[in-house]
Amino acid sequence: MTVDVDRFTRILAERLAAIVPEGFHVEAGDGMLWYSVDGHAGQAGSHMRDNFGVYGETDEENLVGLAVQALDELQDYVAEVTHDPWPATTAQPRPHGEIRDGALYAWYGDAGAVVLGCAPIPLADVEA
Amino acid sequence: MIRKRIVCLLTCVFVVLFGAAVPALAASGQAQSTRVSGHEATLDVPGAVLTVHFDQPMTAAATARVKSELARLTSPATPSAHGPKGAYLYCDHLYSFKDADGDYTFQHRCGGTTGPWGYRLSTGLCSIVISDVHEHGMAWHRNGKRQGTQAQHTKYCRYQFHGNYNPDHDYDFISYSDTFTFRVDVGGETGNADLVITGSFTSAGCQNRIACGP
């Protein structure tokens, strides 16, 4: 497959925006994912376009790598603003991703104990 | 004619030798230089370069003021330490490398898979910063292979910027570079500044506690 990274970034932004706590925002722009929160000046952003290619040989490996990177950096942003672990309450669950049944799955927690997950992204939706 | 050629040859040898000596000094951590001219000022310490592009060309008086302000910024903080340059940084130790611009920290748990790092701009540098600081994101290589550039952040000046080299195993060789962009007021002259920090190290394991230090 050949991936449209900017389209993937836009879809991932929608998926992440759906799971963040109230007041937080995730948006796509300039090959990046941007994280912000109401009433807070600082923002953070994950490099998507620039990092496509560093997570493996195949496009599938890179999609998983980018998704895990975004989950990790979003988690850091939310936890720092709220001063609490997120999305769990006692410790930071690790971000994971995998491709299964023609779709990308991304979540926090172990495979057998998902704490919070995104709606899957069909690979067909991110093909160039 | 022959004498002219000899003089030319000696001149060339001097230029080549002197030209090679300057970066060698810088790399050894002994050099710190401040240059101010026209629209630009550069403060260069091993492992970090601060460049200021002023909004307007400076008069001679303004240049003198800027030089004085930058001297105040770096004095008495002639760096006794600087970013790592190929050093062995042993696991289960917290390392700190301070210079006039800021403080780079690194640690790695023995047998662990990640290497948390931090960077905080110095109080001296923050005394001339008049905006938020935009961090471009830590770019890094692991064992010569480029890794994913880490997150961008826009924060206040004394924020503890941080991130994680992931993966980072015992004896991985890490090289890094990050850029911080902000507005400054140096002696009444305003401009845009870029601070670039760079370094490299072996994220060393520890087979012998005595050799690794306390």
mmCIF file of C-alpha atoms in Angstrom:
data_model
loop_
_atom_site.group_PDB
_atom_site.id
_atom_site.type_symbol
_atom_site.label_atom_id
_atom_site.label_comp_id
_atom_site.label_asym_id
_atom_site.label_seq_id
_atom_site.Cartn_x
_atom_site.Cartn_y
_atom_site.Cartn_z
ATOM 1 C CA MET A 1 0.000 0.000 0.000
ATOM 2 C CA THR A 2 0.993 3.629 -0.409
ATOM 3 C CA VAL A 3 -0.040 5.920 2.413
ATOM 4 C CA ASP A 4 -1.308 9.495 2.221
ATOM 5 C CA VAL A 5 0.341 10.656 5.447
ATOM 6 C CA ASP A 6 -1.560 13.931 5.654
ATOM 7 C CA ARG A 7 -4.880 12.127 5.288
ATOM 8 C CA PHE A 8 -3.790 9.653 7.948
ATOM 9 C CA THR A 9 -2.874 12.567 10.218
ATOM 10 C CA ARG A 10 -6.310 14.134 9.764
ATOM 11 C CA ILE A 11 -8.099 10.869 10.551
ATOM 12 C CA LEU A 12 -5.893 10.156 13.544
ATOM 13 C CA ALA A 13 -6.604 13.681 14.825
ATOM 14 C CA GLU A 14 -10.343 12.924 14.681
ATOM 15 C CA ARG A 15 -9.869 9.621 16.506
ATOM 16 C CA LEU A 16 -7.740 11.170 19.244
ATOM 17 C CA ALA A 17 -10.030 14.193 19.605
ATOM 18 C CA ALA A 18 -12.810 11.747 20.404
ATOM 19 C CA ILE A 19 -10.993 10.234 23.401
ATOM 20 C CA VAL A 20 -9.266 13.188 25.095
ATOM 21 C CA PRO A 21 -10.737 14.715 28.267
ATOM 22 C CA GLU A 22 -13.179 17.599 27.928
ATOM 23 C CA GLY A 23 -11.510 20.885 27.028
ATOM 24 C CA PHE A 24 -8.595 19.259 25.192
ATOM 25 C CA HIS A 25 -8.246 19.480 21.424
ATOM 26 C CA VAL A 26 -6.358 17.515 18.791
ATOM 27 C CA GLU A 27 -5.989 18.993 15.324
ATOM 28 C CA ALA A 28 -4.008 18.217 12.171
ATOM 29 C CA GLY A 29 -1.973 20.797 10.277
ATOM 30 C CA ASP A 30 1.340 21.213 8.435
ATOM 31 C CA GLY A 31 2.152 17.527 8.696
ATOM 32 C CA MET A 32 1.712 17.637 12.464
ATOM 33 C CA LEU A 33 -0.779 16.685 15.142
ATOM 34 C CA TRP A 34 -1.381 19.614 17.502
ATOM 35 C CA TYR A 35 -2.513 19.313 21.120
ATOM 36 C CA SER A 36 -4.078 22.192 23.031
ATOM 37 C CA VAL A 37 -6.444 22.787 25.923
ATOM 38 C CA ASP A 38 -8.878 25.542 26.806
ATOM 39 C CA GLY A 39 -7.450 28.174 29.137
ATOM 40 C CA HIS A 40 -3.835 27.056 28.784
ATOM 41 C CA ALA A 41 -1.284 28.895 26.659
ATOM 42 C CA GLY A 42 1.191 26.107 25.971
ATOM 43 C CA GLN A 43 0.703 23.618 23.183
ATOM 44 C CA ALA A 44 2.538 20.587 21.845
ATOM 45 C CA GLY A 45 2.740 18.847 18.512
ATOM 46 C CA SER A 46 3.751 15.476 17.099
ATOM 47 C CA HIS A 47 5.754 15.250 13.878
ATOM 48 C CA MET A 48 3.833 12.971 11.525
ATOM 49 C CA ARG A 49 4.973 13.754 7.985
ATOM 50 C CA ASP A 50 8.656 14.045 8.928
ATOM 51 C CA ASN A 51 8.643 10.824 10.921
ATOM 52 C CA PHE A 52 6.966 8.642 8.329
ATOM 53 C CA GLY A 53 9.725 6.247 7.300
ATOM 54 C CA VAL A 54 11.656 5.992 10.560
ATOM 55 C CA TYR A 55 9.537 3.283 12.162
ATOM 56 C CA GLY A 56 10.310 0.412 9.812
ATOM 57 C CA GLU A 57 10.559 -0.786 6.256
ATOM 58 C CA THR A 58 6.869 -1.035 5.441
ATOM 59 C CA ASP A 59 4.082 1.522 5.396
ATOM 60 C CA GLU A 60 2.149 -0.612 7.885
ATOM 61 C CA GLU A 61 5.034 -0.500 10.370
ATOM 62 C CA ASN A 62 5.204 3.257 9.976
ATOM 63 C CA LEU A 63 1.477 3.716 10.546
ATOM 64 C CA VAL A 64 1.737 1.763 13.785
ATOM 65 C CA GLY A 65 4.860 3.690 14.799
ATOM 66 C CA LEU A 66 3.253 7.068 14.166
ATOM 67 C CA ALA A 67 0.099 6.109 16.035
ATOM 68 C CA VAL A 68 2.056 4.922 19.082
ATOM 69 C CA GLN A 69 4.224 8.044 18.996
ATOM 70 C CA ALA A 70 1.104 10.256 18.891
ATOM 71 C CA LEU A 71 -0.531 8.375 21.768
ATOM 72 C CA ASP A 72 2.652 8.696 23.813
ATOM 73 C CA GLU A 73 3.083 12.429 23.221
ATOM 74 C CA LEU A 74 -0.618 13.169 23.708
ATOM 75 C CA GLN A 75 -0.507 11.269 27.004
ATOM 76 C CA ASP A 76 2.452 13.366 28.158
ATOM 77 C CA TYR A 77 0.615 16.564 27.214
ATOM 78 C CA VAL A 78 -2.623 15.690 28.997
ATOM 79 C CA ALA A 79 -0.949 14.333 32.133
ATOM 80 C CA GLU A 80 1.240 17.405 32.443
ATOM 81 C CA VAL A 81 -1.667 19.836 32.154
ATOM 82 C CA THR A 82 -3.915 17.928 34.550
ATOM 83 C CA HIS A 83 -1.096 16.826 36.900
ATOM 84 C CA ASP A 84 -2.672 13.375 36.896
ATOM 85 C CA PRO A 85 -1.948 10.136 35.054
ATOM 86 C CA TRP A 86 -4.020 9.735 31.918
ATOM 87 C CA PRO A 87 -5.969 7.782 30.811
ATOM 88 C CA ALA A 88 -5.569 5.674 33.965
ATOM 89 C CA THR A 89 -5.697 7.084 37.487
ATOM 90 C CA THR A 90 -2.720 5.443 39.184
ATOM 91 C CA ALA A 91 -0.035 4.945 36.493
ATOM 92 C CA GLN A 92 0.528 5.797 32.858
ATOM 93 C CA PRO A 93 -0.638 2.867 30.688
ATOM 94 C CA ARG A 94 1.680 2.247 27.755
ATOM 95 C CA PRO A 95 0.535 3.114 24.232
ATOM 96 C CA HIS A 96 0.233 0.315 21.698
ATOM 97 C CA GLY A 97 -0.793 -0.167 18.098
ATOM 98 C CA GLU A 98 -1.249 -2.968 15.623
ATOM 99 C CA ILE A 99 -2.736 -3.701 12.246
ATOM 100 C CA ARG A 100 -5.416 -6.320 12.235
ATOM 101 C CA ASP A 101 -8.227 -7.207 9.826
ATOM 102 C CA GLY A 102 -7.268 -4.418 7.431
ATOM 103 C CA ALA A 103 -7.385 -1.660 10.031
ATOM 104 C CA LEU A 104 -5.063 0.179 12.415
ATOM 105 C CA TYR A 105 -5.880 -0.232 16.102
ATOM 106 C CA ALA A 106 -4.296 2.106 18.672
ATOM 107 C CA TRP A 107 -4.854 2.012 22.431
ATOM 108 C CA TYR A 108 -3.480 2.570 25.930
ATOM 109 C CA GLY A 109 -2.898 -0.447 28.164
ATOM 110 C CA ASP A 110 -1.941 -4.035 27.540
ATOM 111 C CA ALA A 111 -3.460 -6.055 24.738
ATOM 112 C CA GLY A 112 -5.562 -8.000 27.222
ATOM 113 C CA ALA A 113 -6.440 -4.997 29.340
ATOM 114 C CA VAL A 114 -7.161 -1.991 27.150
ATOM 115 C CA VAL A 115 -7.600 1.155 29.238
ATOM 116 C CA LEU A 116 -8.660 3.432 26.398
ATOM 117 C CA GLY A 117 -8.650 2.879 22.652
ATOM 118 C CA CYS A 118 -9.327 4.765 19.441
ATOM 119 C CA ALA A 119 -11.872 3.663 16.899
ATOM 120 C CA PRO A 120 -9.980 1.597 14.291
ATOM 121 C CA ILE A 121 -8.735 3.315 11.129
ATOM 122 C CA PRO A 122 -9.372 1.238 7.972
ATOM 123 C CA LEU A 123 -6.204 1.071 5.877
ATOM 124 C CA ALA A 124 -8.284 1.726 2.783
ATOM 125 C CA ASP A 125 -9.075 5.181 4.193
ATOM 126 C CA VAL A 126 -5.431 6.254 4.295
ATOM 127 C CA GLU A 127 -4.266 4.902 0.940
ATOM 128 C CA ALA A 128 -2.949 7.455 -1.528
ATOM 129 C CA MET B 1 59.835 34.446 -7.692
ATOM 130 C CA ILE B 2 60.951 31.425 -5.675
ATOM 131 C CA ARG B 3 60.894 33.546 -2.491
ATOM 132 C CA LYS B 4 57.312 34.610 -3.297
ATOM 133 C CA ARG B 5 56.262 30.994 -3.689
ATOM 134 C CA ILE B 6 57.856 30.054 -0.355
ATOM 135 C CA VAL B 7 56.081 32.927 1.419
ATOM 136 C CA CYS B 8 52.778 31.883 -0.200
ATOM 137 C CA LEU B 9 53.319 28.261 0.818
ATOM 138 C CA LEU B 10 54.094 29.217 4.422
ATOM 139 C CA THR B 11 51.010 31.427 4.512
ATOM 140 C CA CYS B 12 48.838 28.578 3.249
ATOM 141 C CA VAL B 13 50.283 26.189 5.851
ATOM 142 C CA PHE B 14 49.579 28.735 8.613
ATOM 143 C CA VAL B 15 46.001 29.254 7.438
ATOM 144 C CA VAL B 16 45.337 25.513 7.236
ATOM 145 C CA LEU B 17 46.853 24.804 10.662
ATOM 146 C CA PHE B 18 45.140 27.748 12.351
ATOM 147 C CA GLY B 19 41.825 26.943 10.702
ATOM 148 C CA ALA B 20 42.024 23.390 11.991
ATOM 149 C CA ALA B 21 42.985 24.467 15.488
ATOM 150 C CA VAL B 22 39.899 26.599 16.127
ATOM 151 C CA PRO B 23 37.271 23.851 15.834
ATOM 152 C CA ALA B 24 39.578 21.544 17.767
ATOM 153 C CA LEU B 25 39.583 23.993 20.652
ATOM 154 C CA ALA B 26 35.827 24.355 20.452
ATOM 155 C CA ALA B 27 35.353 20.612 20.462
ATOM 156 C CA SER B 28 37.563 20.250 23.519
ATOM 157 C CA GLY B 29 35.214 22.420 25.514
ATOM 158 C CA GLN B 30 37.678 25.263 26.110
ATOM 159 C CA ALA B 31 36.182 27.792 23.715
ATOM 160 C CA GLN B 32 33.392 30.268 24.207
ATOM 161 C CA SER B 33 32.923 33.129 21.803
ATOM 162 C CA THR B 34 30.584 36.064 21.394
ATOM 163 C CA ARG B 35 30.262 37.843 18.041
ATOM 164 C CA VAL B 36 28.140 40.933 17.446
ATOM 165 C CA SER B 37 27.844 42.624 14.077
ATOM 166 C CA GLY B 38 25.181 44.346 12.011
ATOM 167 C CA HIS B 39 21.869 42.543 12.562
ATOM 168 C CA GLU B 40 23.284 39.500 14.283
ATOM 169 C CA ALA B 41 24.851 38.278 17.519
ATOM 170 C CA THR B 42 26.139 34.782 18.179
ATOM 171 C CA LEU B 43 27.029 33.235 21.506
ATOM 172 C CA ASP B 44 28.864 29.996 20.880
ATOM 173 C CA VAL B 45 29.679 27.529 23.655
ATOM 174 C CA PRO B 46 30.506 23.863 23.110
ATOM 175 C CA GLY B 47 27.253 21.999 22.551
ATOM 176 C CA ALA B 48 25.040 25.079 22.182
ATOM 177 C CA VAL B 49 24.856 28.025 19.813
ATOM 178 C CA LEU B 50 22.617 31.018 20.497
ATOM 179 C CA THR B 51 22.001 33.219 17.466
ATOM 180 C CA VAL B 52 20.048 36.483 17.657
ATOM 181 C CA HIS B 53 18.707 38.216 14.534
ATOM 182 C CA PHE B 54 17.913 41.778 15.567
ATOM 183 C CA ASP B 55 14.952 43.618 14.129
ATOM 184 C CA GLN B 56 17.053 46.596 13.051
ATOM 185 C CA PRO B 57 20.693 47.234 12.183
ATOM 186 C CA MET B 58 22.593 48.344 15.253
ATOM 187 C CA THR B 59 24.528 51.538 15.829
ATOM 188 C CA ALA B 60 27.972 51.365 17.370
ATOM 189 C CA ALA B 61 26.480 52.293 20.737
ATOM 190 C CA ALA B 62 23.837 49.574 20.443
ATOM 191 C CA THR B 63 26.477 47.034 19.468
ATOM 192 C CA ALA B 64 28.458 47.929 22.590
ATOM 193 C CA ARG B 65 25.339 47.593 24.750
ATOM 194 C CA VAL B 66 24.522 44.188 23.250
ATOM 195 C CA LYS B 67 28.100 42.988 23.784
ATOM 196 C CA SER B 68 27.949 44.128 27.376
ATOM 197 C CA GLU B 69 24.603 42.419 27.967
ATOM 198 C CA LEU B 70 25.809 39.150 26.438
ATOM 199 C CA ALA B 71 28.961 39.342 28.565
ATOM 200 C CA ARG B 72 26.752 39.747 31.632
ATOM 201 C CA LEU B 73 24.741 36.764 30.479
ATOM 202 C CA THR B 74 27.746 34.488 30.281
ATOM 203 C CA SER B 75 29.761 35.831 33.213
ATOM 204 C CA PRO B 76 30.757 34.299 35.549
ATOM 205 C CA ALA B 77 29.245 31.254 33.920
ATOM 206 C CA THR B 78 32.162 30.313 31.709
ATOM 207 C CA PRO B 79 31.078 26.731 31.307
ATOM 208 C CA SER B 80 32.757 24.217 33.513
ATOM 209 C CA ALA B 81 30.663 21.580 31.801
ATOM 210 C CA HIS B 82 28.826 21.361 28.500
ATOM 211 C CA GLY B 83 26.715 18.946 26.515
ATOM 212 C CA PRO B 84 28.134 15.432 26.243
ATOM 213 C CA LYS B 85 30.453 14.851 23.280
ATOM 214 C CA GLY B 86 30.800 11.121 22.866
ATOM 215 C CA ALA B 87 31.008 10.492 26.636
ATOM 216 C CA TYR B 88 30.042 7.280 28.398
ATOM 217 C CA LEU B 89 26.961 8.051 30.486
ATOM 218 C CA TYR B 90 26.449 5.116 32.807
ATOM 219 C CA CYS B 91 23.067 3.681 33.690
ATOM 220 C CA ASP B 92 21.414 4.433 37.043
ATOM 221 C CA HIS B 93 23.109 7.859 37.158
ATOM 222 C CA LEU B 94 21.564 11.274 36.663
ATOM 223 C CA TYR B 95 23.871 13.381 34.495
ATOM 224 C CA SER B 96 23.688 17.155 34.245
ATOM 225 C CA PHE B 97 25.573 19.345 31.755
ATOM 226 C CA LYS B 98 25.314 23.069 32.448
ATOM 227 C CA ASP B 99 26.530 26.006 30.441
ATOM 228 C CA ALA B 100 25.584 29.663 30.064
ATOM 229 C CA ASP B 101 22.503 28.759 27.994
ATOM 230 C CA GLY B 102 20.976 25.958 30.034
ATOM 231 C CA ASP B 103 21.158 22.570 31.656
ATOM 232 C CA TYR B 104 20.885 19.272 29.750
ATOM 233 C CA THR B 105 20.116 16.189 31.850
ATOM 234 C CA PHE B 106 20.008 12.502 31.004
ATOM 235 C CA GLN B 107 19.417 9.228 32.788
ATOM 236 C CA HIS B 108 18.899 5.606 31.817
ATOM 237 C CA ARG B 109 17.994 2.653 34.005
ATOM 238 C CA CYS B 110 20.409 -0.307 33.835
ATOM 239 C CA GLY B 111 18.894 -2.868 31.484
ATOM 240 C CA GLY B 112 16.106 -0.411 30.642
ATOM 241 C CA THR B 113 14.747 0.430 27.225
ATOM 242 C CA THR B 114 14.367 4.206 27.406
ATOM 243 C CA GLY B 115 16.482 7.271 28.169
ATOM 244 C CA PRO B 116 14.656 10.277 29.635
ATOM 245 C CA TRP B 117 16.307 13.638 28.932
ATOM 246 C CA GLY B 118 15.602 17.206 30.036
ATOM 247 C CA TYR B 119 16.677 20.705 29.097
ATOM 248 C CA ARG B 120 16.078 23.929 30.999
ATOM 249 C CA LEU B 121 17.138 27.366 29.786
ATOM 250 C CA SER B 122 19.287 29.228 32.304
ATOM 251 C CA THR B 123 18.033 32.121 34.430
ATOM 252 C CA GLY B 124 20.602 34.337 32.714
ATOM 253 C CA LEU B 125 19.312 33.558 29.245
ATOM 254 C CA CYS B 126 15.695 33.830 30.398
ATOM 255 C CA SER B 127 16.450 37.345 31.685
ATOM 256 C CA ILE B 128 16.566 38.533 28.051
ATOM 257 C CA VAL B 129 13.730 36.335 26.709
ATOM 258 C CA ILE B 130 10.488 38.281 26.177
ATOM 259 C CA SER B 131 8.238 35.595 24.680
ATOM 260 C CA ASP B 132 7.254 31.988 25.091
ATOM 261 C CA VAL B 133 9.884 29.480 23.973
ATOM 262 C CA HIS B 134 9.133 27.273 21.002
ATOM 263 C CA GLU B 135 10.937 23.935 21.075
ATOM 264 C CA HIS B 136 11.116 22.363 17.604
ATOM 265 C CA GLY B 137 11.366 18.802 18.927
ATOM 266 C CA MET B 138 14.328 16.611 19.774
ATOM 267 C CA ALA B 139 15.859 15.120 16.621
ATOM 268 C CA TRP B 140 18.030 12.116 17.370
ATOM 269 C CA HIS B 141 19.929 9.155 15.991
ATOM 270 C CA ARG B 142 20.410 5.800 17.661
ATOM 271 C CA ASN B 143 23.473 3.824 16.570
ATOM 272 C CA GLY B 144 23.661 5.974 13.465
ATOM 273 C CA LYS B 145 20.031 5.504 12.428
ATOM 274 C CA ARG B 146 17.575 8.387 12.476
ATOM 275 C CA GLN B 147 14.725 8.020 14.959
ATOM 276 C CA GLY B 148 11.394 9.800 15.150
ATOM 277 C CA THR B 149 11.694 13.497 15.964
ATOM 278 C CA GLN B 150 10.074 14.058 19.342
ATOM 279 C CA ALA B 151 7.223 16.434 20.145
ATOM 280 C CA GLN B 152 7.256 20.186 19.663
ATOM 281 C CA HIS B 153 6.384 22.304 22.683
ATOM 282 C CA THR B 154 5.619 25.962 23.235
ATOM 283 C CA LYS B 155 6.167 26.875 26.876
ATOM 284 C CA TYR B 156 7.393 29.590 29.238
ATOM 285 C CA CYS B 157 11.135 30.193 29.408
ATOM 286 C CA ARG B 158 12.025 28.301 32.586
ATOM 287 C CA TYR B 159 9.912 25.293 31.671
ATOM 288 C CA GLN B 160 11.636 21.953 32.108
ATOM 289 C CA PHE B 161 11.611 20.722 28.513
ATOM 290 C CA HIS B 162 11.787 16.964 28.443
ATOM 291 C CA GLY B 163 11.412 13.849 26.360
ATOM 292 C CA ASN B 164 12.442 10.269 26.033
ATOM 293 C CA TYR B 165 14.913 8.454 23.805
ATOM 294 C CA ASN B 166 12.832 5.383 23.081
ATOM 295 C CA PRO B 167 14.209 2.838 22.495
ATOM 296 C CA ASP B 168 17.494 3.263 24.328
ATOM 297 C CA HIS B 169 19.271 0.081 25.424
ATOM 298 C CA ASP B 170 22.539 -0.323 27.332
ATOM 299 C CA TYR B 171 25.463 0.739 25.113
ATOM 300 C CA ASP B 172 23.346 2.420 22.454
ATOM 301 C CA PHE B 173 25.091 5.425 20.934
ATOM 302 C CA ILE B 174 22.804 8.457 20.924
ATOM 303 C CA SER B 175 23.333 11.750 19.089
ATOM 304 C CA TYR B 176 20.836 14.581 19.425
ATOM 305 C CA SER B 177 19.922 18.089 18.342
ATOM 306 C CA ASP B 178 17.104 20.392 19.382
ATOM 307 C CA THR B 179 16.287 24.015 18.599
ATOM 308 C CA PHE B 180 14.577 26.605 20.794
ATOM 309 C CA THR B 181 13.194 29.779 19.211
ATOM 310 C CA PHE B 182 12.117 32.915 21.094
ATOM 311 C CA ARG B 183 12.113 36.737 21.144
ATOM 312 C CA VAL B 184 14.780 38.595 23.081
ATOM 313 C CA ASP B 185 15.496 42.081 24.345
ATOM 314 C CA VAL B 186 19.249 42.602 24.651
ATOM 315 C CA GLY B 187 20.070 46.009 26.066
ATOM 316 C CA GLY B 188 17.008 47.526 24.438
ATOM 317 C CA GLU B 189 17.574 45.813 21.073
ATOM 318 C CA THR B 190 14.883 43.290 20.216
ATOM 319 C CA GLY B 191 15.115 40.358 17.857
ATOM 320 C CA ASN B 192 14.475 36.677 17.167
ATOM 321 C CA ALA B 193 16.793 34.107 18.711
ATOM 322 C CA ASP B 194 17.563 30.469 17.982
ATOM 323 C CA LEU B 195 19.302 28.285 20.523
ATOM 324 C CA VAL B 196 20.587 25.027 19.066
ATOM 325 C CA ILE B 197 21.794 22.317 21.438
ATOM 326 C CA THR B 198 23.677 19.264 20.215
ATOM 327 C CA GLY B 199 25.497 16.340 21.767
ATOM 328 C CA SER B 200 26.289 12.657 21.647
ATOM 329 C CA PHE B 201 26.997 9.890 24.131
ATOM 330 C CA THR B 202 27.001 6.180 24.753
ATOM 331 C CA SER B 203 24.125 5.228 27.020
ATOM 332 C CA ALA B 204 26.378 2.836 28.852
ATOM 333 C CA GLY B 205 25.440 -0.177 30.905
ATOM 334 C CA CYS B 206 27.408 -0.999 33.994
ATOM 335 C CA GLN B 207 29.284 -4.261 34.501
ATOM 336 C CA ASN B 208 31.377 -2.945 37.355
ATOM 337 C CA ARG B 209 29.923 -0.606 39.988
ATOM 338 C CA ILE B 210 33.370 0.687 40.930
ATOM 339 C CA ALA B 211 34.145 1.690 37.357
ATOM 340 C CA CYS B 212 30.731 3.299 36.894
ATOM 341 C CA GLY B 213 31.035 5.466 39.978
ATOM 342 C CA PRO B 214 28.691 5.929 42.924
#
